[in-house]
Amino acid sequence: MTSKKFFSAAILSLAVLFTACSAGGTEVLETVSETISETVTTTAAETTSTASETTAETTTAETEIIDTSGVEYMKEALKTDWDNSAAAKDVTGSSGMTAADLYVVDLNGDGVKELFVNYSFGAGADGFVCVYDVSDGMKKLYEISARIWADKAELYTDTDENVHFILANGYSTWVSTYDYAFFDITYDSIKIPFYIDDYQYHNDVGHVFESDIYTNCEVVPNVETFKGWRNFDPEKAEYIGRFDPDYVISAIDYGESNEISETIQKEVYEDLTYVSDIEMICESSGNIIDYKIVWDFEEFWQEVAPKLAKIYNN
């Protein structure tokens, strides 16, 4: 904008110059020349000053140092869960932790957002989610086998204005089938209102796949089954029936209206009002070098600490 104004002023001055010359005024020519010179000098100085200020502002923004001392108390708890989660997955022969994503949401309305950390392993097919109340030290509210980033992760409120985090999580199992869980997480409770338990067997025809449907499931501690890590126990749930996997998938993946989708709507979402998706504050992953994941907790902490400080230092 400054250069445009300068060129306009210069053109106007030249017009006056030509008029003065045609009138034979040498004295006027000298005056006009001095005016042009002053205009050029002043404009150049202003432009240089503005550029210097802009550069200084940009440099300051780029070198902003964020005080992370206020979130150091989080580090030990995160390090412990990082180590425990990685060690747990080593049992299954996984290639190790590949991602650790952070999300926040105020579950109890106290103005301080609870922290969700999603640890993923190997190709990302498995993972754990830890939920912390950061206003009470680093009190761990829950730990479940799930992946926030893999499917629906949405916030709802009920008729009493309580916040519900509804997490839909698919688990890898066999070809053409999969386990599937809906977690309903509030500050005071966690449950699985709907669960699909993949089932297979052999008969005279061949290999048969079917899906068992459960509702009102109690969330059990993380246990490793032959299909992977789960928080589900069929003995602590209400059995609905056995269905063809294609019938189930048509409801889950394609939104088809059928008995499965109607059951999900009733058991999971009835009397809930959608608010928003959950807020991600950091998406972090390790570096692949020579086909191996090279990543440690300190590297992760250096990345996430400033982001946590921006949210919790206030």
PDB file of C-alpha atoms in Angstrom:
ATOM      1  CA  MET A   1       0.000   0.000   0.000  1.00  0.00           C
ATOM      2  CA  THR A   2       2.907   2.397   0.801  1.00  0.00           C
ATOM      3  CA  SER A   3       4.553   1.896  -2.620  1.00  0.00           C
ATOM      4  CA  LYS A   4       1.288   2.663  -4.405  1.00  0.00           C
ATOM      5  CA  LYS A   5       0.988   5.968  -2.537  1.00  0.00           C
ATOM      6  CA  PHE A   6       4.639   6.815  -3.309  1.00  0.00           C
ATOM      7  CA  PHE A   7       4.268   6.255  -7.059  1.00  0.00           C
ATOM      8  CA  SER A   8       1.102   8.400  -7.154  1.00  0.00           C
ATOM      9  CA  ALA A   9       2.878  11.243  -5.384  1.00  0.00           C
ATOM     10  CA  ALA A  10       5.857  10.989  -7.746  1.00  0.00           C
ATOM     11  CA  ILE A  11       3.635  11.128 -10.845  1.00  0.00           C
ATOM     12  CA  LEU A  12       1.832  14.199  -9.494  1.00  0.00           C
ATOM     13  CA  SER A  13       5.151  15.922  -8.754  1.00  0.00           C
ATOM     14  CA  LEU A  14       6.451  15.211 -12.254  1.00  0.00           C
ATOM     15  CA  ALA A  15       3.314  16.772 -13.726  1.00  0.00           C
ATOM     16  CA  VAL A  16       3.999  19.952 -11.730  1.00  0.00           C
ATOM     17  CA  LEU A  17       7.626  19.826 -12.862  1.00  0.00           C
ATOM     18  CA  PHE A  18       6.741  19.736 -16.553  1.00  0.00           C
ATOM     19  CA  THR A  19       4.312  22.630 -16.093  1.00  0.00           C
ATOM     20  CA  ALA A  20       6.932  24.720 -14.349  1.00  0.00           C
ATOM     21  CA  CYS A  21       9.546  24.027 -17.028  1.00  0.00           C
ATOM     22  CA  SER A  22       7.191  25.046 -19.788  1.00  0.00           C
ATOM     23  CA  ALA A  23       6.707  28.360 -17.986  1.00  0.00           C
ATOM     24  CA  GLY A  24      10.481  28.874 -17.976  1.00  0.00           C
ATOM     25  CA  GLY A  25      10.775  28.849 -14.177  1.00  0.00           C
ATOM     26  CA  THR A  26      14.233  27.603 -13.157  1.00  0.00           C
ATOM     27  CA  GLU A  27      13.555  28.553  -9.569  1.00  0.00           C
ATOM     28  CA  VAL A  28      10.344  26.538  -9.587  1.00  0.00           C
ATOM     29  CA  LEU A  29      12.217  23.548 -11.064  1.00  0.00           C
ATOM     30  CA  GLU A  30      14.673  23.576  -8.155  1.00  0.00           C
ATOM     31  CA  THR A  31      11.805  23.788  -5.612  1.00  0.00           C
ATOM     32  CA  VAL A  32       9.891  20.908  -7.212  1.00  0.00           C
ATOM     33  CA  SER A  33      13.059  18.770  -7.379  1.00  0.00           C
ATOM     34  CA  GLU A  34      13.677  19.349  -3.678  1.00  0.00           C
ATOM     35  CA  THR A  35      10.057  18.345  -2.957  1.00  0.00           C
ATOM     36  CA  ILE A  36      10.430  15.081  -4.904  1.00  0.00           C
ATOM     37  CA  SER A  37      13.698  14.315  -3.149  1.00  0.00           C
ATOM     38  CA  GLU A  38      12.150  14.876   0.289  1.00  0.00           C
ATOM     39  CA  THR A  39       9.129  12.713  -0.641  1.00  0.00           C
ATOM     40  CA  VAL A  40      11.337   9.849  -1.816  1.00  0.00           C
ATOM     41  CA  THR A  41      13.584  10.055   1.258  1.00  0.00           C
ATOM     42  CA  THR A  42      10.661  10.219   3.722  1.00  0.00           C
ATOM     43  CA  THR A  43       8.740   7.400   2.043  1.00  0.00           C
ATOM     44  CA  ALA A  44      11.812   5.155   1.892  1.00  0.00           C
ATOM     45  CA  ALA A  45      12.482   5.773   5.574  1.00  0.00           C
ATOM     46  CA  GLU A  46       8.882   4.967   6.487  1.00  0.00           C
ATOM     47  CA  THR A  47       8.985   1.813   4.362  1.00  0.00           C
ATOM     48  CA  THR A  48      12.272   0.687   5.960  1.00  0.00           C
ATOM     49  CA  SER A  49      10.880   1.372   9.433  1.00  0.00           C
ATOM     50  CA  THR A  50       7.667  -0.565   8.709  1.00  0.00           C
ATOM     51  CA  ALA A  51       9.631  -3.517   7.291  1.00  0.00           C
ATOM     52  CA  SER A  52      11.899  -3.548  10.350  1.00  0.00           C
ATOM     53  CA  GLU A  53       8.910  -3.526  12.694  1.00  0.00           C
ATOM     54  CA  THR A  54       7.222  -6.342  10.748  1.00  0.00           C
ATOM     55  CA  THR A  55      10.406  -8.423  10.795  1.00  0.00           C
ATOM     56  CA  ALA A  56      10.798  -7.842  14.521  1.00  0.00           C
ATOM     57  CA  GLU A  57       7.200  -8.915  15.183  1.00  0.00           C
ATOM     58  CA  THR A  58       7.596 -12.046  13.045  1.00  0.00           C
ATOM     59  CA  THR A  59      10.870 -12.967  14.735  1.00  0.00           C
ATOM     60  CA  THR A  60       9.312 -12.500  18.173  1.00  0.00           C
ATOM     61  CA  ALA A  61       6.361 -14.744  17.230  1.00  0.00           C
ATOM     62  CA  GLU A  62       8.624 -17.439  15.829  1.00  0.00           C
ATOM     63  CA  THR A  63      10.882 -17.454  18.900  1.00  0.00           C
ATOM     64  CA  GLU A  64       8.081 -17.296  21.467  1.00  0.00           C
ATOM     65  CA  ILE A  65       9.101 -19.251  24.531  1.00  0.00           C
ATOM     66  CA  ILE A  66       6.256 -20.938  26.387  1.00  0.00           C
ATOM     67  CA  ASP A  67       6.665 -21.548  30.102  1.00  0.00           C
ATOM     68  CA  THR A  68       5.909 -25.247  30.663  1.00  0.00           C
ATOM     69  CA  SER A  69       6.773 -25.340  34.359  1.00  0.00           C
ATOM     70  CA  GLY A  70       3.084 -25.229  35.260  1.00  0.00           C
ATOM     71  CA  VAL A  71       2.438 -28.598  33.603  1.00  0.00           C
ATOM     72  CA  GLU A  72       5.523 -30.475  34.800  1.00  0.00           C
ATOM     73  CA  TYR A  73       3.344 -32.308  37.329  1.00  0.00           C
ATOM     74  CA  MET A  74       1.707 -34.106  34.389  1.00  0.00           C
ATOM     75  CA  LYS A  75       4.941 -35.542  33.092  1.00  0.00           C
ATOM     76  CA  GLU A  76       5.464 -38.409  35.538  1.00  0.00           C
ATOM     77  CA  ALA A  77       1.915 -39.749  35.132  1.00  0.00           C
ATOM     78  CA  LEU A  78       2.133 -39.640  31.342  1.00  0.00           C
ATOM     79  CA  LYS A  79       5.560 -41.282  31.407  1.00  0.00           C
ATOM     80  CA  THR A  80       4.232 -44.114  33.590  1.00  0.00           C
ATOM     81  CA  ASP A  81       1.321 -44.837  31.265  1.00  0.00           C
ATOM     82  CA  TRP A  82       3.576 -44.502  28.213  1.00  0.00           C
ATOM     83  CA  ASP A  83       5.894 -47.188  29.620  1.00  0.00           C
ATOM     84  CA  ASN A  84       3.085 -49.477  30.816  1.00  0.00           C
ATOM     85  CA  SER A  85       1.179 -49.276  27.548  1.00  0.00           C
ATOM     86  CA  ALA A  86       4.251 -49.975  25.449  1.00  0.00           C
ATOM     87  CA  ALA A  87       5.238 -52.889  27.685  1.00  0.00           C
ATOM     88  CA  ALA A  88       1.743 -54.356  27.481  1.00  0.00           C
ATOM     89  CA  LYS A  89       1.792 -54.314  23.706  1.00  0.00           C
ATOM     90  CA  ASP A  90       5.220 -55.932  23.567  1.00  0.00           C
ATOM     91  CA  VAL A  91       3.553 -59.118  24.803  1.00  0.00           C
ATOM     92  CA  THR A  92       1.596 -59.401  21.549  1.00  0.00           C
ATOM     93  CA  GLY A  93       4.664 -58.879  19.395  1.00  0.00           C
ATOM     94  CA  SER A  94       3.597 -55.411  18.262  1.00  0.00           C
ATOM     95  CA  SER A  95       6.144 -53.170  16.565  1.00  0.00           C
ATOM     96  CA  GLY A  96       5.691 -50.699  19.442  1.00  0.00           C
ATOM     97  CA  MET A  97       3.994 -47.389  20.063  1.00  0.00           C
ATOM     98  CA  THR A  98       3.388 -45.373  16.906  1.00  0.00           C
ATOM     99  CA  ALA A  99       1.205 -42.439  18.003  1.00  0.00           C
ATOM    100  CA  ALA A 100       0.082 -40.576  21.117  1.00  0.00           C
ATOM    101  CA  ASP A 101      -2.694 -38.064  20.484  1.00  0.00           C
ATOM    102  CA  LEU A 102      -4.112 -35.643  23.051  1.00  0.00           C
ATOM    103  CA  TYR A 103      -7.715 -34.451  23.417  1.00  0.00           C
ATOM    104  CA  VAL A 104      -9.480 -32.277  26.006  1.00  0.00           C
ATOM    105  CA  VAL A 105     -13.062 -31.858  27.197  1.00  0.00           C
ATOM    106  CA  ASP A 106     -14.643 -30.503  30.364  1.00  0.00           C
ATOM    107  CA  LEU A 107     -16.663 -33.464  31.617  1.00  0.00           C
ATOM    108  CA  ASN A 108     -17.802 -32.100  34.985  1.00  0.00           C
ATOM    109  CA  GLY A 109     -18.299 -28.411  34.164  1.00  0.00           C
ATOM    110  CA  ASP A 110     -15.683 -27.101  36.607  1.00  0.00           C
ATOM    111  CA  GLY A 111     -13.960 -25.052  33.894  1.00  0.00           C
ATOM    112  CA  VAL A 112     -10.889 -27.309  33.757  1.00  0.00           C
ATOM    113  CA  LYS A 113     -10.831 -29.693  30.818  1.00  0.00           C
ATOM    114  CA  GLU A 114     -10.125 -33.356  31.419  1.00  0.00           C
ATOM    115  CA  LEU A 115      -7.199 -34.733  29.410  1.00  0.00           C
ATOM    116  CA  PHE A 116      -7.560 -37.756  27.108  1.00  0.00           C
ATOM    117  CA  VAL A 117      -4.377 -39.435  25.835  1.00  0.00           C
ATOM    118  CA  ASN A 118      -4.747 -41.948  23.010  1.00  0.00           C
ATOM    119  CA  TYR A 119      -1.785 -44.338  22.661  1.00  0.00           C
ATOM    120  CA  SER A 120      -1.696 -46.364  19.409  1.00  0.00           C
ATOM    121  CA  PHE A 121       0.538 -49.294  18.457  1.00  0.00           C
ATOM    122  CA  GLY A 122       1.939 -51.080  15.441  1.00  0.00           C
ATOM    123  CA  ALA A 123      -0.097 -50.202  12.375  1.00  0.00           C
ATOM    124  CA  GLY A 124      -2.552 -48.313  14.585  1.00  0.00           C
ATOM    125  CA  ALA A 125      -5.045 -51.165  14.852  1.00  0.00           C
ATOM    126  CA  ASP A 126      -4.697 -51.282  18.643  1.00  0.00           C
ATOM    127  CA  GLY A 127      -4.494 -48.659  21.326  1.00  0.00           C
ATOM    128  CA  PHE A 128      -5.316 -47.454  24.818  1.00  0.00           C
ATOM    129  CA  VAL A 129      -7.088 -44.296  25.996  1.00  0.00           C
ATOM    130  CA  CYS A 130      -6.285 -42.814  29.413  1.00  0.00           C
ATOM    131  CA  VAL A 131      -8.510 -40.119  30.938  1.00  0.00           C
ATOM    132  CA  TYR A 132      -7.131 -37.736  33.598  1.00  0.00           C
ATOM    133  CA  ASP A 133      -8.611 -35.133  35.904  1.00  0.00           C
ATOM    134  CA  VAL A 134      -5.782 -32.586  35.789  1.00  0.00           C
ATOM    135  CA  SER A 135      -7.386 -30.369  38.448  1.00  0.00           C
ATOM    136  CA  ASP A 136      -6.810 -33.139  41.003  1.00  0.00           C
ATOM    137  CA  GLY A 137      -3.123 -33.789  40.426  1.00  0.00           C
ATOM    138  CA  MET A 138      -3.178 -36.290  37.572  1.00  0.00           C
ATOM    139  CA  LYS A 139      -5.976 -38.485  38.866  1.00  0.00           C
ATOM    140  CA  LYS A 140      -6.648 -41.206  36.308  1.00  0.00           C
ATOM    141  CA  LEU A 141     -10.378 -41.546  35.832  1.00  0.00           C
ATOM    142  CA  TYR A 142     -10.366 -44.346  33.243  1.00  0.00           C
ATOM    143  CA  GLU A 143      -8.184 -46.499  31.013  1.00  0.00           C
ATOM    144  CA  ILE A 144      -9.778 -48.400  28.126  1.00  0.00           C
ATOM    145  CA  SER A 145      -8.726 -50.316  25.052  1.00  0.00           C
ATOM    146  CA  ALA A 146      -9.812 -48.012  22.216  1.00  0.00           C
ATOM    147  CA  ARG A 147      -8.625 -45.463  19.645  1.00  0.00           C
ATOM    148  CA  ILE A 148     -10.238 -42.016  19.639  1.00  0.00           C
ATOM    149  CA  TRP A 149      -9.016 -41.097  16.176  1.00  0.00           C
ATOM    150  CA  ALA A 150     -10.355 -44.227  14.466  1.00  0.00           C
ATOM    151  CA  ASP A 151     -14.102 -43.570  14.525  1.00  0.00           C
ATOM    152  CA  LYS A 152     -16.769 -41.321  16.064  1.00  0.00           C
ATOM    153  CA  ALA A 153     -15.690 -39.242  19.067  1.00  0.00           C
ATOM    154  CA  GLU A 154     -18.500 -36.872  20.002  1.00  0.00           C
ATOM    155  CA  LEU A 155     -19.822 -34.871  22.941  1.00  0.00           C
ATOM    156  CA  TYR A 156     -23.456 -34.956  24.014  1.00  0.00           C
ATOM    157  CA  THR A 157     -25.519 -33.665  26.916  1.00  0.00           C
ATOM    158  CA  ASP A 158     -28.392 -35.443  28.631  1.00  0.00           C
ATOM    159  CA  THR A 159     -31.607 -33.957  30.003  1.00  0.00           C
ATOM    160  CA  ASP A 160     -29.765 -33.012  33.227  1.00  0.00           C
ATOM    161  CA  GLU A 161     -27.030 -31.201  31.236  1.00  0.00           C
ATOM    162  CA  ASN A 162     -24.401 -33.823  32.105  1.00  0.00           C
ATOM    163  CA  VAL A 163     -21.668 -34.149  29.457  1.00  0.00           C
ATOM    164  CA  HIS A 164     -21.277 -37.521  27.738  1.00  0.00           C
ATOM    165  CA  PHE A 165     -18.306 -38.426  25.560  1.00  0.00           C
ATOM    166  CA  ILE A 166     -19.559 -41.090  23.137  1.00  0.00           C
ATOM    167  CA  LEU A 167     -16.643 -43.005  21.633  1.00  0.00           C
ATOM    168  CA  ALA A 168     -17.314 -45.560  18.902  1.00  0.00           C
ATOM    169  CA  ASN A 169     -14.389 -47.919  18.449  1.00  0.00           C
ATOM    170  CA  GLY A 170     -13.811 -50.732  15.953  1.00  0.00           C
ATOM    171  CA  TYR A 171     -11.396 -53.563  16.761  1.00  0.00           C
ATOM    172  CA  SER A 172      -9.533 -55.548  14.137  1.00  0.00           C
ATOM    173  CA  THR A 173     -10.322 -59.272  14.241  1.00  0.00           C
ATOM    174  CA  TRP A 174     -10.823 -61.510  11.197  1.00  0.00           C
ATOM    175  CA  VAL A 175     -11.636 -60.851   7.562  1.00  0.00           C
ATOM    176  CA  SER A 176     -15.212 -59.590   6.989  1.00  0.00           C
ATOM    177  CA  THR A 177     -15.962 -59.182  10.711  1.00  0.00           C
ATOM    178  CA  TYR A 178     -14.874 -57.043  13.637  1.00  0.00           C
ATOM    179  CA  ASP A 179     -15.674 -56.318  17.265  1.00  0.00           C
ATOM    180  CA  TYR A 180     -17.228 -52.924  17.848  1.00  0.00           C
ATOM    181  CA  ALA A 181     -17.873 -50.977  21.059  1.00  0.00           C
ATOM    182  CA  PHE A 182     -19.693 -47.791  21.973  1.00  0.00           C
ATOM    183  CA  PHE A 183     -18.248 -46.238  25.135  1.00  0.00           C
ATOM    184  CA  ASP A 184     -20.327 -43.715  27.100  1.00  0.00           C
ATOM    185  CA  ILE A 185     -17.923 -41.711  29.281  1.00  0.00           C
ATOM    186  CA  THR A 186     -19.008 -39.137  31.860  1.00  0.00           C
ATOM    187  CA  TYR A 187     -16.980 -37.713  34.733  1.00  0.00           C
ATOM    188  CA  ASP A 188     -18.575 -40.115  37.206  1.00  0.00           C
ATOM    189  CA  SER A 189     -19.076 -43.257  35.133  1.00  0.00           C
ATOM    190  CA  ILE A 190     -18.132 -45.260  32.070  1.00  0.00           C
ATOM    191  CA  LYS A 191     -20.164 -47.985  30.344  1.00  0.00           C
ATOM    192  CA  ILE A 192     -20.523 -49.847  27.068  1.00  0.00           C
ATOM    193  CA  PRO A 193     -24.164 -49.491  26.006  1.00  0.00           C
ATOM    194  CA  PHE A 194     -23.662 -51.525  22.815  1.00  0.00           C
ATOM    195  CA  TYR A 195     -21.116 -54.159  21.784  1.00  0.00           C
ATOM    196  CA  ILE A 196     -20.603 -56.390  18.728  1.00  0.00           C
ATOM    197  CA  ASP A 197     -18.697 -59.576  19.515  1.00  0.00           C
ATOM    198  CA  ASP A 198     -17.251 -61.168  16.392  1.00  0.00           C
ATOM    199  CA  TYR A 199     -17.879 -64.922  16.261  1.00  0.00           C
ATOM    200  CA  GLN A 200     -16.686 -67.657  13.899  1.00  0.00           C
ATOM    201  CA  TYR A 201     -16.883 -71.430  13.601  1.00  0.00           C
ATOM    202  CA  HIS A 202     -16.547 -74.318  11.110  1.00  0.00           C
ATOM    203  CA  ASN A 203     -19.350 -76.563   9.861  1.00  0.00           C
ATOM    204  CA  ASP A 204     -19.883 -78.943   6.930  1.00  0.00           C
ATOM    205  CA  VAL A 205     -20.144 -75.997   4.545  1.00  0.00           C
ATOM    206  CA  GLY A 206     -16.976 -74.244   5.678  1.00  0.00           C
ATOM    207  CA  HIS A 207     -15.924 -71.246   7.718  1.00  0.00           C
ATOM    208  CA  VAL A 208     -18.885 -69.292   9.137  1.00  0.00           C
ATOM    209  CA  PHE A 209     -18.777 -65.729  10.519  1.00  0.00           C
ATOM    210  CA  GLU A 210     -21.499 -64.292  12.753  1.00  0.00           C
ATOM    211  CA  SER A 211     -21.927 -61.363  15.127  1.00  0.00           C
ATOM    212  CA  ASP A 212     -23.244 -61.530  18.680  1.00  0.00           C
ATOM    213  CA  ILE A 213     -24.900 -58.329  19.912  1.00  0.00           C
ATOM    214  CA  TYR A 214     -24.814 -57.188  23.558  1.00  0.00           C
ATOM    215  CA  THR A 215     -26.154 -54.148  25.402  1.00  0.00           C
ATOM    216  CA  ASN A 216     -25.750 -52.699  28.924  1.00  0.00           C
ATOM    217  CA  CYS A 217     -22.192 -54.010  29.177  1.00  0.00           C
ATOM    218  CA  GLU A 218     -20.098 -53.507  32.274  1.00  0.00           C
ATOM    219  CA  VAL A 219     -16.666 -52.077  31.503  1.00  0.00           C
ATOM    220  CA  VAL A 220     -14.030 -54.488  32.810  1.00  0.00           C
ATOM    221  CA  PRO A 221     -10.282 -53.760  33.217  1.00  0.00           C
ATOM    222  CA  ASN A 222      -8.091 -54.140  30.127  1.00  0.00           C
ATOM    223  CA  VAL A 223      -7.677 -57.828  29.385  1.00  0.00           C
ATOM    224  CA  GLU A 224      -5.847 -59.510  26.528  1.00  0.00           C
ATOM    225  CA  THR A 225      -7.944 -62.062  24.650  1.00  0.00           C
ATOM    226  CA  PHE A 226      -7.021 -64.194  21.653  1.00  0.00           C
ATOM    227  CA  LYS A 227      -8.491 -61.378  19.520  1.00  0.00           C
ATOM    228  CA  GLY A 228      -6.615 -58.547  21.275  1.00  0.00           C
ATOM    229  CA  TRP A 229      -7.192 -56.136  24.158  1.00  0.00           C
ATOM    230  CA  ARG A 230     -10.798 -55.601  25.304  1.00  0.00           C
ATOM    231  CA  ASN A 231     -12.897 -54.136  28.133  1.00  0.00           C
ATOM    232  CA  PHE A 232     -15.738 -56.543  27.439  1.00  0.00           C
ATOM    233  CA  ASP A 233     -16.973 -59.638  29.265  1.00  0.00           C
ATOM    234  CA  PRO A 234     -20.037 -61.431  27.794  1.00  0.00           C
ATOM    235  CA  GLU A 235     -20.924 -62.640  31.286  1.00  0.00           C
ATOM    236  CA  LYS A 236     -21.370 -59.005  32.374  1.00  0.00           C
ATOM    237  CA  ALA A 237     -23.666 -57.869  29.570  1.00  0.00           C
ATOM    238  CA  GLU A 238     -27.173 -58.356  28.212  1.00  0.00           C
ATOM    239  CA  TYR A 239     -27.240 -60.708  25.205  1.00  0.00           C
ATOM    240  CA  ILE A 240     -29.507 -59.567  22.329  1.00  0.00           C
ATOM    241  CA  GLY A 241     -28.896 -62.181  19.651  1.00  0.00           C
ATOM    242  CA  ARG A 242     -26.765 -63.426  16.747  1.00  0.00           C
ATOM    243  CA  PHE A 243     -26.783 -61.662  13.373  1.00  0.00           C
ATOM    244  CA  ASP A 244     -25.212 -61.901   9.937  1.00  0.00           C
ATOM    245  CA  PRO A 245     -22.094 -59.678   9.855  1.00  0.00           C
ATOM    246  CA  ASP A 246     -23.195 -58.041   6.577  1.00  0.00           C
ATOM    247  CA  TYR A 247     -26.446 -57.004   8.255  1.00  0.00           C
ATOM    248  CA  VAL A 248     -24.481 -55.459  11.131  1.00  0.00           C
ATOM    249  CA  ILE A 249     -21.948 -53.734   8.864  1.00  0.00           C
ATOM    250  CA  SER A 250     -24.725 -52.195   6.769  1.00  0.00           C
ATOM    251  CA  ALA A 251     -25.885 -50.374   9.906  1.00  0.00           C
ATOM    252  CA  ILE A 252     -22.467 -49.483  11.341  1.00  0.00           C
ATOM    253  CA  ASP A 253     -20.592 -48.528   8.178  1.00  0.00           C
ATOM    254  CA  TYR A 254     -23.352 -47.414   5.832  1.00  0.00           C
ATOM    255  CA  GLY A 255     -26.025 -46.043   8.140  1.00  0.00           C
ATOM    256  CA  GLU A 256     -28.740 -48.360   6.885  1.00  0.00           C
ATOM    257  CA  SER A 257     -31.912 -48.368   8.938  1.00  0.00           C
ATOM    258  CA  ASN A 258     -32.438 -51.845  10.394  1.00  0.00           C
ATOM    259  CA  GLU A 259     -32.762 -53.604  13.735  1.00  0.00           C
ATOM    260  CA  ILE A 260     -29.082 -52.972  14.556  1.00  0.00           C
ATOM    261  CA  SER A 261     -29.162 -49.212  13.900  1.00  0.00           C
ATOM    262  CA  GLU A 262     -32.436 -48.896  15.814  1.00  0.00           C
ATOM    263  CA  THR A 263     -30.908 -50.699  18.792  1.00  0.00           C
ATOM    264  CA  ILE A 264     -27.849 -48.425  18.699  1.00  0.00           C
ATOM    265  CA  GLN A 265     -30.049 -45.328  18.583  1.00  0.00           C
ATOM    266  CA  LYS A 266     -32.067 -46.519  21.568  1.00  0.00           C
ATOM    267  CA  GLU A 267     -29.240 -47.863  23.707  1.00  0.00           C
ATOM    268  CA  VAL A 268     -26.556 -45.266  22.948  1.00  0.00           C
ATOM    269  CA  TYR A 269     -28.139 -41.984  21.896  1.00  0.00           C
ATOM    270  CA  GLU A 270     -31.637 -41.880  23.370  1.00  0.00           C
ATOM    271  CA  ASP A 271     -32.233 -38.662  25.387  1.00  0.00           C
ATOM    272  CA  LEU A 272     -28.836 -37.264  24.343  1.00  0.00           C
ATOM    273  CA  THR A 273     -28.281 -34.010  22.429  1.00  0.00           C
ATOM    274  CA  TYR A 274     -25.222 -33.613  20.176  1.00  0.00           C
ATOM    275  CA  VAL A 275     -22.876 -30.761  21.168  1.00  0.00           C
ATOM    276  CA  SER A 276     -19.654 -31.127  19.154  1.00  0.00           C
ATOM    277  CA  ASP A 277     -16.794 -33.415  18.257  1.00  0.00           C
ATOM    278  CA  ILE A 278     -14.074 -33.824  20.865  1.00  0.00           C
ATOM    279  CA  GLU A 279     -11.216 -31.297  20.647  1.00  0.00           C
ATOM    280  CA  MET A 280      -7.795 -32.582  19.616  1.00  0.00           C
ATOM    281  CA  ILE A 281      -4.862 -30.516  20.870  1.00  0.00           C
ATOM    282  CA  CYS A 282      -1.978 -32.591  19.583  1.00  0.00           C
ATOM    283  CA  GLU A 283      -1.437 -35.285  16.957  1.00  0.00           C
ATOM    284  CA  SER A 284       1.962 -36.851  17.533  1.00  0.00           C
ATOM    285  CA  SER A 285       3.772 -39.830  16.028  1.00  0.00           C
ATOM    286  CA  GLY A 286       7.208 -41.411  15.952  1.00  0.00           C
ATOM    287  CA  ASN A 287       9.772 -41.226  13.168  1.00  0.00           C
ATOM    288  CA  ILE A 288      10.388 -44.221  10.911  1.00  0.00           C
ATOM    289  CA  ILE A 289      14.101 -44.790  10.323  1.00  0.00           C
ATOM    290  CA  ASP A 290      15.326 -47.943   8.593  1.00  0.00           C
ATOM    291  CA  TYR A 291      11.828 -49.420   8.901  1.00  0.00           C
ATOM    292  CA  LYS A 292      11.861 -48.995  12.684  1.00  0.00           C
ATOM    293  CA  ILE A 293       9.952 -46.492  14.793  1.00  0.00           C
ATOM    294  CA  VAL A 294      12.410 -44.207  16.564  1.00  0.00           C
ATOM    295  CA  TRP A 295      10.627 -42.306  19.324  1.00  0.00           C
ATOM    296  CA  ASP A 296      10.925 -41.930  23.058  1.00  0.00           C
ATOM    297  CA  PHE A 297       8.956 -40.237  25.793  1.00  0.00           C
ATOM    298  CA  GLU A 298      11.252 -37.221  26.148  1.00  0.00           C
ATOM    299  CA  GLU A 299      10.802 -36.424  22.467  1.00  0.00           C
ATOM    300  CA  PHE A 300       7.045 -36.739  22.887  1.00  0.00           C
ATOM    301  CA  TRP A 301       7.033 -34.560  26.019  1.00  0.00           C
ATOM    302  CA  GLN A 302       8.997 -31.762  24.330  1.00  0.00           C
ATOM    303  CA  GLU A 303       6.307 -31.638  21.671  1.00  0.00           C
ATOM    304  CA  VAL A 304       3.244 -31.784  23.893  1.00  0.00           C
ATOM    305  CA  ALA A 305       4.349 -29.746  26.938  1.00  0.00           C
ATOM    306  CA  PRO A 306       3.933 -26.313  25.233  1.00  0.00           C
ATOM    307  CA  LYS A 307       0.494 -27.312  23.975  1.00  0.00           C
ATOM    308  CA  LEU A 308      -0.569 -28.441  27.429  1.00  0.00           C
ATOM    309  CA  ALA A 309       0.826 -25.230  28.937  1.00  0.00           C
ATOM    310  CA  LYS A 310      -1.325 -23.068  26.660  1.00  0.00           C
ATOM    311  CA  ILE A 311      -4.430 -24.816  27.953  1.00  0.00           C
ATOM    312  CA  TYR A 312      -3.640 -25.429  31.632  1.00  0.00           C
ATOM    313  CA  ASN A 313      -1.273 -22.629  32.694  1.00  0.00           C
ATOM    314  CA  ASN A 314      -4.234 -20.278  32.996  1.00  0.00           C
TER     315      ASN A 314
END
